[in-house]
XYZ file of C-alpha atoms in Angstrom:
276
model
C -20.662 27.080 -10.634
C -22.121 28.995 -14.612
C -22.347 32.385 -12.290
C -18.238 33.694 -13.510
C -19.441 36.489 -14.171
C -20.983 37.526 -10.866
C -19.138 35.671 -8.623
C -15.525 34.916 -7.736
C -13.708 31.680 -6.766
C -11.018 30.447 -5.325
C -10.347 26.313 -4.335
C -8.020 24.938 -1.951
C -6.432 21.981 -3.149
C -5.234 19.927 -1.138
C -4.906 16.297 -2.339
C -5.855 14.028 -4.336
C -9.068 12.936 -3.205
C -8.201 8.135 -3.008
C -11.240 5.777 -1.268
C -11.875 2.638 -1.358
C -16.011 1.002 -2.959
C -18.076 3.344 -3.430
C -16.670 6.210 -1.946
C -14.272 4.895 -3.851
C -16.813 5.596 -7.487
C -18.161 8.396 -5.713
C -14.219 10.739 -5.114
C -14.387 9.311 -8.601
C -17.251 11.426 -10.535
C -15.756 14.130 -8.306
C -12.538 14.346 -9.696
C -14.175 13.336 -13.264
C -16.592 15.722 -13.876
C -16.503 18.040 -10.584
C -13.325 18.907 -10.282
C -12.800 20.457 -14.049
C -15.094 22.786 -13.598
C -14.335 24.440 -11.021
C -10.657 24.650 -11.841
C -11.713 25.701 -15.053
C -13.907 28.712 -13.315
C -11.375 30.102 -9.776
C -10.059 32.744 -10.240
C -7.484 31.768 -7.861
C -6.256 27.784 -6.443
C -4.614 27.641 -2.897
C -2.732 24.994 -2.268
C 0.127 24.047 0.931
C 2.622 22.791 -1.581
C 3.187 23.403 -5.326
C 5.501 20.600 -5.062
C 2.445 18.131 -4.065
C 0.692 19.630 -7.391
C 3.114 19.699 -10.078
C 3.208 15.827 -8.875
C -1.235 15.178 -8.538
C -3.120 14.686 -10.768
C -4.205 17.872 -11.751
C -0.028 18.564 -12.393
C -1.410 18.754 -16.029
C -3.794 21.197 -15.114
C -0.893 23.122 -13.593
C 1.002 23.157 -16.469
C -1.692 24.967 -18.699
C -2.193 27.897 -15.738
C 0.534 27.717 -13.121
C -0.779 31.539 -12.638
C -3.847 30.548 -10.822
C -1.706 28.670 -8.612
C -0.698 30.078 -5.446
C 0.932 28.271 -2.668
C -0.007 28.954 1.262
C 1.190 27.266 3.603
C -0.032 25.405 6.857
C 0.585 26.776 10.095
C 1.472 25.815 13.430
C -0.024 27.885 17.104
C 3.197 28.690 18.322
C 1.317 29.021 22.024
C -0.275 25.622 22.313
C 2.631 23.697 20.630
C 5.684 24.361 22.685
C 8.195 23.149 24.243
C 8.207 21.794 27.975
C 11.270 20.939 30.121
C 11.024 17.658 29.810
C 13.754 16.183 33.497
C 16.149 12.957 33.193
C 13.926 12.005 36.125
C 10.748 11.581 34.406
C 12.475 9.605 31.798
C 14.947 6.565 31.736
C 14.450 5.241 27.639
C 14.689 6.821 23.901
C 11.187 7.067 22.612
C 9.430 7.287 18.918
C 6.157 8.866 18.641
C 3.854 8.424 15.413
C 0.389 10.300 15.124
C -2.302 9.169 12.774
C -6.177 7.318 12.151
C -5.351 3.836 12.166
C -8.258 3.553 9.968
C -7.987 2.192 6.374
C -7.937 6.052 5.121
C -4.839 6.293 7.027
C -2.923 3.509 5.931
C -0.552 5.451 4.202
C 0.657 6.698 7.112
C 3.037 3.948 7.534
C 2.726 2.694 10.917
C 3.044 -1.135 9.541
C 6.450 -0.821 8.330
C 7.071 1.116 11.455
C 6.489 -1.332 13.085
C 8.591 -3.930 11.252
C 11.054 -1.248 12.204
C 10.687 -1.424 15.987
C 11.794 -5.391 15.372
C 14.423 -4.342 14.126
C 15.637 -1.573 16.433
C 14.729 -3.950 18.538
C 17.281 -6.816 17.830
C 20.233 -3.932 16.495
C 20.018 -1.148 19.956
C 21.933 -2.090 22.435
C 19.142 1.050 25.190
C 16.464 1.166 26.092
C 13.700 2.471 23.612
C 9.525 2.474 22.433
C 7.375 3.236 20.975
C 4.353 5.194 21.276
C 0.924 5.568 19.056
C -1.714 8.578 18.425
C -4.400 7.251 16.674
C -8.209 5.664 17.115
C -9.287 3.753 13.785
C -10.506 0.388 12.879
C -6.916 -1.558 12.073
C -5.838 -0.349 15.476
C -6.771 -3.808 17.352
C -4.721 -5.019 13.675
C -1.306 -3.157 14.726
C -1.201 -4.103 18.063
C -2.604 -8.118 16.804
C 0.630 -6.919 14.336
C 3.104 -5.699 17.474
C 1.830 -8.800 19.432
C 3.272 -11.139 16.624
C 6.526 -9.209 16.133
C 6.749 -9.727 19.683
C 7.820 -6.045 19.748
C 4.372 -5.175 21.980
C 6.004 -4.663 25.419
C 7.285 -1.586 23.427
C 5.200 -0.285 21.753
C 2.331 1.371 23.577
C -1.110 2.688 21.539
C -2.794 4.994 23.736
C -6.040 6.182 21.703
C -6.989 10.037 20.920
C -5.727 12.065 22.941
C -6.901 16.237 22.478
C -3.836 18.934 21.681
C -2.681 19.642 24.989
C -1.953 16.078 25.843
C -0.737 15.845 22.508
C 1.669 18.648 23.076
C 2.748 16.800 25.796
C 4.240 13.328 24.035
C 5.782 16.199 21.430
C 7.971 17.375 23.860
C 8.080 13.591 26.022
C 9.319 11.793 22.565
C 12.842 12.459 21.397
C 11.146 12.593 17.581
C 9.202 11.681 14.824
C 8.283 9.841 12.878
C 5.862 10.101 9.467
C 6.766 6.973 6.944
C 4.209 7.609 4.548
C 3.638 5.360 1.363
C 2.737 7.206 -0.835
C 0.783 10.627 -2.543
C -1.665 10.554 -0.506
C 0.433 12.186 2.363
C 0.194 15.821 0.851
C 2.012 17.299 3.269
C 2.089 16.926 7.395
C 0.710 19.219 9.126
C 2.806 16.604 12.638
C 4.942 16.804 11.508
C 4.905 21.672 12.056
C 3.727 20.121 15.860
C 6.270 18.252 16.498
C 9.309 20.689 15.654
C 7.000 23.552 16.809
C 8.226 21.392 20.344
C 11.936 21.389 18.846
C 12.030 17.483 18.260
C 13.347 16.150 15.081
C 11.546 14.462 12.323
C 11.652 11.563 10.218
C 9.051 11.683 6.739
C 9.083 10.143 3.891
C 10.634 11.500 0.375
C 7.248 12.372 -1.505
C 6.201 15.441 -2.636
C 4.729 17.674 0.062
C 6.056 16.330 2.407
C 9.977 17.143 1.433
C 9.276 20.453 1.110
C 8.287 21.174 5.115
C 11.711 20.811 6.574
C 15.666 20.381 4.767
C 16.892 16.711 4.903
C 19.936 16.747 7.132
C 18.811 20.349 8.417
C 15.513 20.353 10.687
C 14.928 16.466 10.521
C 15.604 13.570 7.712
C 13.976 12.385 4.742
C 13.457 8.723 4.030
C 13.303 6.301 1.126
C 8.969 5.654 1.149
C 7.809 2.053 1.382
C 11.662 1.699 2.240
C 11.896 0.463 6.009
C 15.349 -0.339 6.225
C 15.834 3.402 5.500
C 13.377 3.955 8.247
C 15.535 1.773 10.932
C 19.107 3.892 9.108
C 17.241 6.993 9.587
C 16.347 6.407 13.434
C 19.247 4.796 14.815
C 21.029 8.038 13.916
C 19.370 10.261 15.539
C 19.083 8.449 19.338
C 21.642 7.500 18.661
C 23.140 10.925 18.214
C 21.358 13.408 20.880
C 24.136 16.013 20.265
C 22.071 15.858 16.611
C 18.995 15.249 17.667
C 19.017 18.650 19.406
C 20.577 20.381 17.070
C 17.291 19.137 13.941
C 15.162 19.826 17.140
C 16.574 24.016 17.910
C 15.967 23.793 14.057
C 12.685 23.138 13.213
C 11.085 25.731 15.854
C 13.075 28.205 14.498
C 11.986 26.979 11.055
C 8.396 26.081 12.245
C 8.400 30.422 13.854
C 10.350 32.461 11.024
C 7.610 30.197 7.656
C 4.729 28.571 9.826
C 2.715 30.732 11.888
C -0.691 31.309 11.967
C -0.164 34.989 11.778
C 2.219 34.088 8.321
C -0.982 32.545 7.120
C -3.243 35.037 7.562
C -1.173 37.313 5.914
C -1.151 35.702 2.840
C -4.964 34.267 1.950
C -5.844 38.018 3.605
C -2.830 39.418 0.437
C -5.504 36.944 -2.199
C -9.159 37.155 -1.369
C -8.221 41.542 -1.031
C -7.355 41.109 -4.832
C -10.596 41.296 -5.838
């Protein structure tokens, strides 16, 4: 860190480091003591979203040194996350998909709110549907008990952690993918790219970084963070309009092909690293 003239330093800033307990204390010390030095020493600072940076804990540094920052979007493997044909015989209900870690560190992903929304949808929709939850973590039993207490456990399926090949199957099987994050701990949402690559409409929270991944009403719908009734409304819009869902899914696939391939990411990174 103290040999700026000898070494070139590129820093990638993904998201604000936050945690609880002892780990939270370590993160606070890092943010106060080490992070400022890293940013000062760096010739270039890359990020997945300038929108997120402008609302993050380094926002003031960005205002003073905006020229240092470069936006490098995340990418997705289009060969792996590809469109599969699902026959009508394989489906007899609509499916909502949620993918995230089920631990305390990922509580901000908003599964608790989604379960509350499913409870409301159960009483308002007049056709069969279910929620598939992919992920593992210490809060899994808490979420399962919550689903039971809400009397929706018969339509909520927890399938644990799966490999990417199986994950692609779930993306293709679902009718809509949801990322109802409740705080700015969500910086981007790579799972949105994976779902769109499989031509699925997406619903995500209107948060810095996340809201830049796709265009509202084109590839999916944005919701107000933490607003359960808004989430219910947006789910109803997509689940009750097959034509709209298909249009959004196709638009999502095209967006990923045009903007989020790993080949494009590598080209952008190469330009940065080769500029020294």
